[in-house]
Structures are given as structure tokens and as C-alpha cells.
Amino acid sequence: MDWLKYFFSKGAKNTISLKGGTNFSYVGPWVKLAALPIETRLDRWHLGEFCAVEYSIVADYDTFNREIIKCIVTAGKSVADITIYGRSNLGAPILDITATVNNSYVDIIAKPSQEDSTELSGAKVLYQATYFKTINPPV
């Protein structure tokens, strides 16, 4: 683990500082986007543990159909809100993203976009998330 010292150092205000030019790359387990009417669950988190999450979601259908979505989700016992604040694709949206909640957990759901007549089910979808812990647990 000595190699880590070449990328990280202790930063101000109890942070981890990245040395200049350091970047992250990610490939992870992916799921295949199911055809409608089936929904594809990307993630599930428990309300007692987390209250908000920031996602980067990537869909890769082929070299002509790719998309990245940046979104944030916050949730309480009976409501979840998702805000998409960034989206880039090669001409056609691939995904519709929603958040559902019950008294225990939040599900992040992906479906093929219905904006275009071309359904891109079968796309490979992966995500990266930053989870924010719950300070006030549900009662």
C-alpha cells in the first residue's frame, strides 16, 4: 500500500488531498436494462443508514448509444425526491431514472427512456454513488 502515498496526502479541515493530475477511473458490476414494462433496480439503501445519495449513472448500449446521468436523491419515510442535474448522450436518451420509497428503504429504478421511439433495453448500466449517512434516524 506504499503506492497510495503517491496519490493522496492529508488535506486541510480533515480532508484527503489528491496530488495534482490524480483522477479516478471506474468500471464495476453492471446490470442489463430490462425491456418495458419490467423495471431494473440499480440500487437500494436503508433509510436508517442513509438519507441522501449522489449518483453518476452510465448506460452503454453500443458505440452509437451511450449516456451519463448525474443526479441526487434525498428521502424520508414516505417520500423520495430525485433531481437530475446533468445528462449527456450521443443523441438519444437511454434511461429514465426514478426513486421509490417505503418505510424502510429507497430503490433507484431505471427504465428504457420513452422520449424516443427507439427502445434501448439491453443497455449495460452501472453507477457510482456517494452515500450520506442519516443523522436523525426515522422514528
PDB file of C-alpha atoms in Angstrom:
ATOM      1  CA  MET A   1       0.000   0.000   0.000  1.00  0.00           C
ATOM      2  CA  ASP A   2       3.027   2.274  -0.221  1.00  0.00           C
ATOM      3  CA  TRP A   3       1.856   3.358  -3.674  1.00  0.00           C
ATOM      4  CA  LEU A   4      -1.067   5.231  -2.093  1.00  0.00           C
ATOM      5  CA  LYS A   5       1.253   7.926  -0.740  1.00  0.00           C
ATOM      6  CA  TYR A   6       1.990   8.943  -4.341  1.00  0.00           C
ATOM      7  CA  PHE A   7      -1.657   9.918  -4.900  1.00  0.00           C
ATOM      8  CA  PHE A   8      -3.007  11.038  -1.501  1.00  0.00           C
ATOM      9  CA  SER A   9      -1.932  13.282   1.355  1.00  0.00           C
ATOM     10  CA  LYS A  10      -3.612  14.814   4.416  1.00  0.00           C
ATOM     11  CA  GLY A  11      -5.557  17.927   3.428  1.00  0.00           C
ATOM     12  CA  ALA A  12      -6.917  20.898   5.334  1.00  0.00           C
ATOM     13  CA  LYS A  13     -10.043  20.611   7.513  1.00  0.00           C
ATOM     14  CA  ASN A  14      -9.722  16.835   7.928  1.00  0.00           C
ATOM     15  CA  THR A  15      -9.787  16.053   4.188  1.00  0.00           C
ATOM     16  CA  ILE A  16      -7.860  13.737   1.901  1.00  0.00           C
ATOM     17  CA  SER A  17      -5.901  15.704  -0.669  1.00  0.00           C
ATOM     18  CA  LEU A  18      -5.230  14.299  -4.148  1.00  0.00           C
ATOM     19  CA  LYS A  19      -1.909  15.107  -5.710  1.00  0.00           C
ATOM     20  CA  GLY A  20      -2.123  17.116  -8.965  1.00  0.00           C
ATOM     21  CA  GLY A  21      -3.118  15.106 -12.008  1.00  0.00           C
ATOM     22  CA  THR A  22      -4.737  12.317  -9.970  1.00  0.00           C
ATOM     23  CA  ASN A  23      -8.023  11.043 -11.424  1.00  0.00           C
ATOM     24  CA  PHE A  24     -10.387   8.168 -10.794  1.00  0.00           C
ATOM     25  CA  SER A  25     -11.479   5.539 -13.297  1.00  0.00           C
ATOM     26  CA  TYR A  26     -14.379   3.208 -12.720  1.00  0.00           C
ATOM     27  CA  VAL A  27     -15.850   0.083 -14.181  1.00  0.00           C
ATOM     28  CA  GLY A  28     -17.945  -2.060 -11.976  1.00  0.00           C
ATOM     29  CA  PRO A  29     -20.544  -4.663 -11.989  1.00  0.00           C
ATOM     30  CA  TRP A  30     -23.251  -3.684 -14.442  1.00  0.00           C
ATOM     31  CA  VAL A  31     -26.859  -4.735 -14.929  1.00  0.00           C
ATOM     32  CA  LYS A  32     -28.704  -5.253 -18.185  1.00  0.00           C
ATOM     33  CA  LEU A  33     -31.548  -2.758 -18.689  1.00  0.00           C
ATOM     34  CA  ALA A  34     -34.768  -4.778 -18.860  1.00  0.00           C
ATOM     35  CA  ALA A  35     -37.409  -4.157 -21.530  1.00  0.00           C
ATOM     36  CA  LEU A  36     -40.607  -2.391 -20.507  1.00  0.00           C
ATOM     37  CA  PRO A  37     -42.771  -2.963 -18.507  1.00  0.00           C
ATOM     38  CA  ILE A  38     -40.074  -4.502 -16.266  1.00  0.00           C
ATOM     39  CA  GLU A  39     -38.126  -2.082 -14.084  1.00  0.00           C
ATOM     40  CA  THR A  40     -34.419  -2.517 -13.350  1.00  0.00           C
ATOM     41  CA  ARG A  41     -33.405  -1.814  -9.761  1.00  0.00           C
ATOM     42  CA  LEU A  42     -29.977  -0.177  -9.723  1.00  0.00           C
ATOM     43  CA  ASP A  43     -29.588   0.430  -6.008  1.00  0.00           C
ATOM     44  CA  ARG A  44     -31.342   0.042  -2.659  1.00  0.00           C
ATOM     45  CA  TRP A  45     -30.428   1.792   0.583  1.00  0.00           C
ATOM     46  CA  HIS A  46     -31.965   1.794   4.030  1.00  0.00           C
ATOM     47  CA  LEU A  47     -33.388   4.996   5.498  1.00  0.00           C
ATOM     48  CA  GLY A  48     -31.932   4.296   8.925  1.00  0.00           C
ATOM     49  CA  GLU A  49     -28.457   4.269   7.422  1.00  0.00           C
ATOM     50  CA  PHE A  50     -28.531   6.904   4.654  1.00  0.00           C
ATOM     51  CA  CYS A  51     -30.661   9.971   3.929  1.00  0.00           C
ATOM     52  CA  ALA A  52     -29.196  11.179   0.623  1.00  0.00           C
ATOM     53  CA  VAL A  53     -27.083   9.854  -2.248  1.00  0.00           C
ATOM     54  CA  GLU A  54     -25.304  11.410  -5.221  1.00  0.00           C
ATOM     55  CA  TYR A  55     -25.104   9.208  -8.341  1.00  0.00           C
ATOM     56  CA  SER A  56     -23.239   9.022 -11.607  1.00  0.00           C
ATOM     57  CA  ILE A  57     -25.153   6.541 -13.786  1.00  0.00           C
ATOM     58  CA  VAL A  58     -23.776   5.317 -17.123  1.00  0.00           C
ATOM     59  CA  ALA A  59     -25.690   3.413 -19.814  1.00  0.00           C
ATOM     60  CA  ASP A  60     -23.735   1.802 -22.657  1.00  0.00           C
ATOM     61  CA  TYR A  61     -25.838   0.213 -25.398  1.00  0.00           C
ATOM     62  CA  ASP A  62     -23.289   0.296 -28.232  1.00  0.00           C
ATOM     63  CA  THR A  63     -20.740   2.737 -29.669  1.00  0.00           C
ATOM     64  CA  PHE A  64     -23.556   4.925 -31.036  1.00  0.00           C
ATOM     65  CA  ASN A  65     -25.770   4.953 -27.926  1.00  0.00           C
ATOM     66  CA  ARG A  66     -24.202   5.969 -24.614  1.00  0.00           C
ATOM     67  CA  GLU A  67     -25.360   8.173 -21.777  1.00  0.00           C
ATOM     68  CA  ILE A  68     -24.252   9.529 -18.413  1.00  0.00           C
ATOM     69  CA  ILE A  69     -26.644  10.971 -15.833  1.00  0.00           C
ATOM     70  CA  LYS A  70     -25.658  12.912 -12.715  1.00  0.00           C
ATOM     71  CA  CYS A  71     -28.378  13.022 -10.061  1.00  0.00           C
ATOM     72  CA  ILE A  72     -29.035  13.474  -6.363  1.00  0.00           C
ATOM     73  CA  VAL A  73     -31.638  11.710  -4.235  1.00  0.00           C
ATOM     74  CA  THR A  74     -32.952  12.534  -0.786  1.00  0.00           C
ATOM     75  CA  ALA A  75     -35.569  10.533   1.074  1.00  0.00           C
ATOM     76  CA  GLY A  76     -37.763  10.349   4.137  1.00  0.00           C
ATOM     77  CA  LYS A  77     -40.148   7.630   5.304  1.00  0.00           C
ATOM     78  CA  SER A  78     -42.873   8.407   2.776  1.00  0.00           C
ATOM     79  CA  VAL A  79     -41.280  10.483   0.011  1.00  0.00           C
ATOM     80  CA  ALA A  80     -38.153  10.396  -2.129  1.00  0.00           C
ATOM     81  CA  ASP A  81     -37.005  13.174  -4.434  1.00  0.00           C
ATOM     82  CA  ILE A  82     -34.622  12.766  -7.346  1.00  0.00           C
ATOM     83  CA  THR A  83     -33.046  15.683  -9.197  1.00  0.00           C
ATOM     84  CA  ILE A  84     -31.156  15.126 -12.442  1.00  0.00           C
ATOM     85  CA  TYR A  85     -28.681  17.974 -12.777  1.00  0.00           C
ATOM     86  CA  GLY A  86     -26.540  16.678 -15.613  1.00  0.00           C
ATOM     87  CA  ARG A  87     -27.157  14.472 -18.628  1.00  0.00           C
ATOM     88  CA  SER A  88     -25.109  13.763 -21.721  1.00  0.00           C
ATOM     89  CA  ASN A  89     -25.779  11.272 -24.500  1.00  0.00           C
ATOM     90  CA  LEU A  90     -24.953  10.697 -28.147  1.00  0.00           C
ATOM     91  CA  GLY A  91     -28.274  11.983 -29.440  1.00  0.00           C
ATOM     92  CA  ALA A  92     -30.949   9.876 -27.755  1.00  0.00           C
ATOM     93  CA  PRO A  93     -31.714   9.359 -24.069  1.00  0.00           C
ATOM     94  CA  ILE A  94     -31.399   5.750 -22.927  1.00  0.00           C
ATOM     95  CA  LEU A  95     -32.656   5.846 -19.330  1.00  0.00           C
ATOM     96  CA  ASP A  96     -35.492   7.179 -17.215  1.00  0.00           C
ATOM     97  CA  ILE A  97     -34.451   7.196 -13.531  1.00  0.00           C
ATOM     98  CA  THR A  98     -36.887   7.246 -10.598  1.00  0.00           C
ATOM     99  CA  ALA A  99     -36.695   6.810  -6.824  1.00  0.00           C
ATOM    100  CA  THR A 100     -39.324   4.977  -4.786  1.00  0.00           C
ATOM    101  CA  VAL A 101     -39.533   4.740  -1.002  1.00  0.00           C
ATOM    102  CA  ASN A 102     -41.315   2.786   1.682  1.00  0.00           C
ATOM    103  CA  ASN A 103     -40.894   2.997   5.466  1.00  0.00           C
ATOM    104  CA  SER A 104     -37.594   1.098   5.320  1.00  0.00           C
ATOM    105  CA  TYR A 105     -35.651   1.632   2.117  1.00  0.00           C
ATOM    106  CA  VAL A 106     -35.232   3.571  -1.114  1.00  0.00           C
ATOM    107  CA  ASP A 107     -34.990   1.917  -4.542  1.00  0.00           C
ATOM    108  CA  ILE A 108     -33.344   3.610  -7.514  1.00  0.00           C
ATOM    109  CA  ILE A 109     -35.092   2.358 -10.657  1.00  0.00           C
ATOM    110  CA  ALA A 110     -34.020   2.550 -14.313  1.00  0.00           C
ATOM    111  CA  LYS A 111     -36.311   2.027 -17.288  1.00  0.00           C
ATOM    112  CA  PRO A 112     -35.719   2.490 -21.013  1.00  0.00           C
ATOM    113  CA  SER A 113     -36.437   6.095 -21.957  1.00  0.00           C
ATOM    114  CA  GLN A 114     -39.782   6.703 -23.569  1.00  0.00           C
ATOM    115  CA  GLU A 115     -38.683  10.032 -25.088  1.00  0.00           C
ATOM    116  CA  ASP A 116     -37.632   8.349 -28.313  1.00  0.00           C
ATOM    117  CA  SER A 117     -39.356   5.618 -30.326  1.00  0.00           C
ATOM    118  CA  THR A 118     -36.151   3.540 -30.227  1.00  0.00           C
ATOM    119  CA  GLU A 119     -36.148   1.440 -27.071  1.00  0.00           C
ATOM    120  CA  LEU A 120     -32.624   0.709 -25.913  1.00  0.00           C
ATOM    121  CA  SER A 121     -33.379  -2.096 -23.463  1.00  0.00           C
ATOM    122  CA  GLY A 122     -30.403  -4.374 -23.105  1.00  0.00           C
ATOM    123  CA  ALA A 123     -28.050  -1.462 -22.426  1.00  0.00           C
ATOM    124  CA  LYS A 124     -25.401  -2.176 -19.802  1.00  0.00           C
ATOM    125  CA  VAL A 125     -25.930   0.160 -16.831  1.00  0.00           C
ATOM    126  CA  LEU A 126     -23.540   0.879 -13.982  1.00  0.00           C
ATOM    127  CA  TYR A 127     -23.349   3.536 -11.306  1.00  0.00           C
ATOM    128  CA  GLN A 128     -21.038   5.177  -8.809  1.00  0.00           C
ATOM    129  CA  ALA A 129     -22.540   6.593  -5.615  1.00  0.00           C
ATOM    130  CA  THR A 130     -21.602   8.766  -2.673  1.00  0.00           C
ATOM    131  CA  TYR A 131     -23.821   7.945   0.311  1.00  0.00           C
ATOM    132  CA  PHE A 132     -24.613  10.454   3.059  1.00  0.00           C
ATOM    133  CA  LYS A 133     -25.342   8.959   6.472  1.00  0.00           C
ATOM    134  CA  THR A 134     -28.594   9.617   8.316  1.00  0.00           C
ATOM    135  CA  ILE A 135     -28.093  11.904  11.315  1.00  0.00           C
ATOM    136  CA  ASN A 136     -31.705  11.792  12.539  1.00  0.00           C
ATOM    137  CA  PRO A 137     -32.914   8.196  12.171  1.00  0.00           C
ATOM    138  CA  PRO A 138     -36.552   7.588  11.200  1.00  0.00           C
ATOM    139  CA  VAL A 139     -38.981   7.195  14.084  1.00  0.00           C
TER     140      VAL A 139
END
